[in-house]
Amino acid sequence: MFECYQLARLGKPHHKEPVDTRWIPPDFLWYKINTDVAVFFVSKFVGIGVVVRDHEGSVLAALSKCMPLPLGPLELLGRPCLEAEAKAMHEAVSFTKGIGLQDVIFETDSTIILDALNDISTALASIDNVIQGTHHSLQAFRRTQIRHVK
């Protein structure tokens, strides 16, 4: 994995405008779940990370998984594929449901996944099954929000 990291860092530098990326805690009695993916092209694996925090910002639980790289088309070299983003959200929802939380905010950096979960009729065919399953699992919570973060 370290070798994959080093290879990924050798790619072209991307100029990005500075963005305020401070994490904002949820309101009392809510929990915030952040999820993201990392693609390791050389080893053909995807890393999924999930962090669950409370209103004080304390980490209550975390999950990381390494999975085979989805076979679907990649968005751009160096960016996670859409199938991996959908699977990461599904894993986050399943994990959160499994630890028994009820009032949750899921945050993702994928606007496509956000839009698909808010309106499942807009899900692309390549992620439709995962989105349908995730949307169904979201019904088990008392209150949920899904938000986009950079």
PDB file of C-alpha atoms in Angstrom:
ATOM      1  CA  MET A   1       0.000   0.000   0.000  1.00  0.00           C
ATOM      2  CA  PHE A   2       2.881   2.353   0.732  1.00  0.00           C
ATOM      3  CA  GLU A   3       4.275   1.724  -2.745  1.00  0.00           C
ATOM      4  CA  CYS A   4       0.875   2.572  -4.263  1.00  0.00           C
ATOM      5  CA  TYR A   5       0.797   5.774  -2.233  1.00  0.00           C
ATOM      6  CA  GLN A   6       4.231   6.773  -3.499  1.00  0.00           C
ATOM      7  CA  LEU A   7       3.240   6.062  -7.108  1.00  0.00           C
ATOM      8  CA  ALA A   8       0.068   8.124  -6.727  1.00  0.00           C
ATOM      9  CA  ARG A   9       2.062  11.066  -5.344  1.00  0.00           C
ATOM     10  CA  LEU A  10       4.265  11.091  -8.466  1.00  0.00           C
ATOM     11  CA  GLY A  11       1.308  12.128 -10.639  1.00  0.00           C
ATOM     12  CA  LYS A  12       0.864  15.607 -12.055  1.00  0.00           C
ATOM     13  CA  PRO A  13       0.350  18.274  -9.412  1.00  0.00           C
ATOM     14  CA  HIS A  14      -3.118  19.762  -9.430  1.00  0.00           C
ATOM     15  CA  HIS A  15      -3.569  23.449  -8.704  1.00  0.00           C
ATOM     16  CA  LYS A  16      -6.559  23.937  -6.451  1.00  0.00           C
ATOM     17  CA  GLU A  17      -7.980  27.020  -4.874  1.00  0.00           C
ATOM     18  CA  PRO A  18      -7.759  26.977  -1.076  1.00  0.00           C
ATOM     19  CA  VAL A  19     -10.971  25.675   0.427  1.00  0.00           C
ATOM     20  CA  ASP A  20     -12.147  25.965   3.999  1.00  0.00           C
ATOM     21  CA  THR A  21     -12.302  22.285   4.916  1.00  0.00           C
ATOM     22  CA  ARG A  22     -12.810  22.504   8.647  1.00  0.00           C
ATOM     23  CA  TRP A  23     -14.990  19.746  10.015  1.00  0.00           C
ATOM     24  CA  ILE A  24     -18.159  21.077  11.648  1.00  0.00           C
ATOM     25  CA  PRO A  25     -19.679  19.008  14.457  1.00  0.00           C
ATOM     26  CA  PRO A  26     -23.341  18.014  14.341  1.00  0.00           C
ATOM     27  CA  ASP A  27     -25.941  19.284  16.789  1.00  0.00           C
ATOM     28  CA  PHE A  28     -26.349  17.527  20.136  1.00  0.00           C
ATOM     29  CA  LEU A  29     -27.893  14.044  19.845  1.00  0.00           C
ATOM     30  CA  TRP A  30     -26.875  13.798  16.175  1.00  0.00           C
ATOM     31  CA  TYR A  31     -23.899  11.848  14.827  1.00  0.00           C
ATOM     32  CA  LYS A  32     -21.886  12.720  11.753  1.00  0.00           C
ATOM     33  CA  ILE A  33     -20.547  10.004   9.493  1.00  0.00           C
ATOM     34  CA  ASN A  34     -17.852  10.924   6.993  1.00  0.00           C
ATOM     35  CA  THR A  35     -16.872   8.516   4.259  1.00  0.00           C
ATOM     36  CA  ASP A  36     -14.444   8.500   1.372  1.00  0.00           C
ATOM     37  CA  VAL A  37     -12.511   6.199  -0.909  1.00  0.00           C
ATOM     38  CA  ALA A  38      -8.950   5.918  -2.144  1.00  0.00           C
ATOM     39  CA  VAL A  39      -8.127   4.054  -5.336  1.00  0.00           C
ATOM     40  CA  PHE A  40      -4.909   2.072  -5.624  1.00  0.00           C
ATOM     41  CA  PHE A  41      -4.642   1.557  -9.383  1.00  0.00           C
ATOM     42  CA  VAL A  42      -1.425  -0.469  -9.312  1.00  0.00           C
ATOM     43  CA  SER A  43      -2.753  -3.103  -6.914  1.00  0.00           C
ATOM     44  CA  LYS A  44      -6.327  -2.755  -8.265  1.00  0.00           C
ATOM     45  CA  PHE A  45      -7.874  -2.166  -4.847  1.00  0.00           C
ATOM     46  CA  VAL A  46     -10.127   0.455  -3.313  1.00  0.00           C
ATOM     47  CA  GLY A  47      -9.784   1.609   0.274  1.00  0.00           C
ATOM     48  CA  ILE A  48     -12.981   2.679   2.021  1.00  0.00           C
ATOM     49  CA  GLY A  49     -12.902   4.779   5.168  1.00  0.00           C
ATOM     50  CA  VAL A  50     -15.750   5.656   7.528  1.00  0.00           C
ATOM     51  CA  VAL A  51     -15.511   7.834  10.657  1.00  0.00           C
ATOM     52  CA  VAL A  52     -18.374   8.326  13.146  1.00  0.00           C
ATOM     53  CA  ARG A  53     -18.208  11.368  15.431  1.00  0.00           C
ATOM     54  CA  ASP A  54     -20.497  12.974  17.981  1.00  0.00           C
ATOM     55  CA  HIS A  55     -21.423  16.598  18.686  1.00  0.00           C
ATOM     56  CA  GLU A  56     -18.077  17.177  20.436  1.00  0.00           C
ATOM     57  CA  GLY A  57     -16.091  15.792  17.523  1.00  0.00           C
ATOM     58  CA  SER A  58     -15.095  12.676  19.445  1.00  0.00           C
ATOM     59  CA  VAL A  59     -14.549   9.628  17.275  1.00  0.00           C
ATOM     60  CA  LEU A  60     -16.968   6.918  18.387  1.00  0.00           C
ATOM     61  CA  ALA A  61     -16.258   4.349  15.715  1.00  0.00           C
ATOM     62  CA  ALA A  62     -14.294   3.933  12.513  1.00  0.00           C
ATOM     63  CA  LEU A  63     -14.131   1.446   9.684  1.00  0.00           C
ATOM     64  CA  SER A  64     -11.641   0.831   6.926  1.00  0.00           C
ATOM     65  CA  LYS A  65     -11.920  -1.799   4.245  1.00  0.00           C
ATOM     66  CA  CYS A  66      -9.871  -2.811   1.276  1.00  0.00           C
ATOM     67  CA  MET A  67     -11.907  -4.120  -1.646  1.00  0.00           C
ATOM     68  CA  PRO A  68     -11.196  -5.114  -5.249  1.00  0.00           C
ATOM     69  CA  LEU A  69     -11.358  -2.189  -7.660  1.00  0.00           C
ATOM     70  CA  PRO A  70     -14.796  -2.120  -9.309  1.00  0.00           C
ATOM     71  CA  LEU A  71     -14.824  -3.097 -12.953  1.00  0.00           C
ATOM     72  CA  GLY A  72     -16.836  -0.061 -14.074  1.00  0.00           C
ATOM     73  CA  PRO A  73     -15.338   2.874 -15.953  1.00  0.00           C
ATOM     74  CA  LEU A  74     -13.096   5.211 -13.990  1.00  0.00           C
ATOM     75  CA  GLU A  75     -13.990   8.896 -13.890  1.00  0.00           C
ATOM     76  CA  LEU A  76     -10.478  10.259 -14.254  1.00  0.00           C
ATOM     77  CA  LEU A  77      -7.080   8.833 -13.499  1.00  0.00           C
ATOM     78  CA  GLY A  78      -6.338   9.527  -9.871  1.00  0.00           C
ATOM     79  CA  ARG A  79      -9.996   9.978  -8.905  1.00  0.00           C
ATOM     80  CA  PRO A  80     -12.149   7.289  -7.341  1.00  0.00           C
ATOM     81  CA  CYS A  81     -14.550   5.476  -9.574  1.00  0.00           C
ATOM     82  CA  LEU A  82     -18.240   6.071  -9.064  1.00  0.00           C
ATOM     83  CA  GLU A  83     -18.936   2.472  -8.106  1.00  0.00           C
ATOM     84  CA  ALA A  84     -16.411   2.763  -5.264  1.00  0.00           C
ATOM     85  CA  GLU A  85     -18.056   5.959  -3.987  1.00  0.00           C
ATOM     86  CA  ALA A  86     -21.466   4.241  -4.014  1.00  0.00           C
ATOM     87  CA  LYS A  87     -20.062   1.205  -2.202  1.00  0.00           C
ATOM     88  CA  ALA A  88     -18.369   3.435   0.384  1.00  0.00           C
ATOM     89  CA  MET A  89     -21.690   5.113   1.212  1.00  0.00           C
ATOM     90  CA  HIS A  90     -23.394   1.722   1.411  1.00  0.00           C
ATOM     91  CA  GLU A  91     -20.716   0.489   3.819  1.00  0.00           C
ATOM     92  CA  ALA A  92     -21.064   3.652   5.914  1.00  0.00           C
ATOM     93  CA  VAL A  93     -24.847   3.248   6.184  1.00  0.00           C
ATOM     94  CA  SER A  94     -24.584  -0.467   7.036  1.00  0.00           C
ATOM     95  CA  PHE A  95     -21.853   0.157   9.612  1.00  0.00           C
ATOM     96  CA  THR A  96     -23.788   2.996  11.266  1.00  0.00           C
ATOM     97  CA  LYS A  97     -26.969   0.930  11.332  1.00  0.00           C
ATOM     98  CA  GLY A  98     -24.999  -1.937  12.875  1.00  0.00           C
ATOM     99  CA  ILE A  99     -23.752   0.158  15.792  1.00  0.00           C
ATOM    100  CA  GLY A 100     -27.298   1.304  16.543  1.00  0.00           C
ATOM    101  CA  LEU A 101     -27.255   5.036  15.873  1.00  0.00           C
ATOM    102  CA  GLN A 102     -30.568   6.678  14.985  1.00  0.00           C
ATOM    103  CA  ASP A 103     -30.033  10.391  14.198  1.00  0.00           C
ATOM    104  CA  VAL A 104     -27.274  10.624  11.631  1.00  0.00           C
ATOM    105  CA  ILE A 105     -25.735  12.911   9.042  1.00  0.00           C
ATOM    106  CA  PHE A 106     -23.790  11.252   6.245  1.00  0.00           C
ATOM    107  CA  GLU A 107     -21.226  13.364   4.437  1.00  0.00           C
ATOM    108  CA  THR A 108     -19.710  12.529   1.053  1.00  0.00           C
ATOM    109  CA  ASP A 109     -17.613  14.405  -1.457  1.00  0.00           C
ATOM    110  CA  SER A 110     -19.547  12.872  -4.363  1.00  0.00           C
ATOM    111  CA  THR A 111     -22.403  15.024  -5.625  1.00  0.00           C
ATOM    112  CA  ILE A 112     -23.485  12.175  -7.903  1.00  0.00           C
ATOM    113  CA  ILE A 113     -23.990   9.834  -4.936  1.00  0.00           C
ATOM    114  CA  LEU A 114     -25.732  12.585  -2.962  1.00  0.00           C
ATOM    115  CA  ASP A 115     -28.117  13.329  -5.829  1.00  0.00           C
ATOM    116  CA  ALA A 116     -28.816   9.636  -6.449  1.00  0.00           C
ATOM    117  CA  LEU A 117     -29.682   9.004  -2.787  1.00  0.00           C
ATOM    118  CA  ASN A 118     -31.927  12.053  -2.648  1.00  0.00           C
ATOM    119  CA  ASP A 119     -33.720  10.983  -5.836  1.00  0.00           C
ATOM    120  CA  ILE A 120     -33.084   7.317  -6.631  1.00  0.00           C
ATOM    121  CA  SER A 121     -34.630   7.698 -10.083  1.00  0.00           C
ATOM    122  CA  THR A 122     -31.522   9.685 -11.095  1.00  0.00           C
ATOM    123  CA  ALA A 123     -29.030   6.916 -10.207  1.00  0.00           C
ATOM    124  CA  LEU A 124     -26.799   5.858 -13.068  1.00  0.00           C
ATOM    125  CA  ALA A 125     -27.201   2.247 -14.204  1.00  0.00           C
ATOM    126  CA  SER A 126     -23.700   1.314 -13.001  1.00  0.00           C
ATOM    127  CA  ILE A 127     -24.589   2.171  -9.390  1.00  0.00           C
ATOM    128  CA  ASP A 128     -28.359   1.648  -9.366  1.00  0.00           C
ATOM    129  CA  ASN A 129     -28.336  -1.609  -7.362  1.00  0.00           C
ATOM    130  CA  VAL A 130     -26.021  -0.223  -4.685  1.00  0.00           C
ATOM    131  CA  ILE A 131     -28.012   3.026  -4.448  1.00  0.00           C
ATOM    132  CA  GLN A 132     -31.308   1.114  -4.160  1.00  0.00           C
ATOM    133  CA  GLY A 133     -29.885  -1.004  -1.322  1.00  0.00           C
ATOM    134  CA  THR A 134     -28.409   1.999   0.459  1.00  0.00           C
ATOM    135  CA  HIS A 135     -31.645   3.970   0.122  1.00  0.00           C
ATOM    136  CA  HIS A 136     -33.564   1.039   1.603  1.00  0.00           C
ATOM    137  CA  SER A 137     -31.107   0.785   4.534  1.00  0.00           C
ATOM    138  CA  LEU A 138     -31.510   4.509   5.273  1.00  0.00           C
ATOM    139  CA  GLN A 139     -35.166   3.843   6.176  1.00  0.00           C
ATOM    140  CA  ALA A 140     -34.016   2.055   9.354  1.00  0.00           C
ATOM    141  CA  PHE A 141     -32.837   5.326  10.945  1.00  0.00           C
ATOM    142  CA  ARG A 142     -35.068   7.714  12.876  1.00  0.00           C
ATOM    143  CA  ARG A 143     -33.626  10.816  11.170  1.00  0.00           C
ATOM    144  CA  THR A 144     -31.044  11.113   8.410  1.00  0.00           C
ATOM    145  CA  GLN A 145     -29.417  13.803   6.357  1.00  0.00           C
ATOM    146  CA  ILE A 146     -27.010  13.378   3.479  1.00  0.00           C
ATOM    147  CA  ARG A 147     -24.672  16.259   2.735  1.00  0.00           C
ATOM    148  CA  HIS A 148     -21.947  17.166   0.322  1.00  0.00           C
ATOM    149  CA  VAL A 149     -18.538  18.227   1.642  1.00  0.00           C
ATOM    150  CA  LYS A 150     -15.305  19.017  -0.140  1.00  0.00           C
TER     151      LYS A 150
END
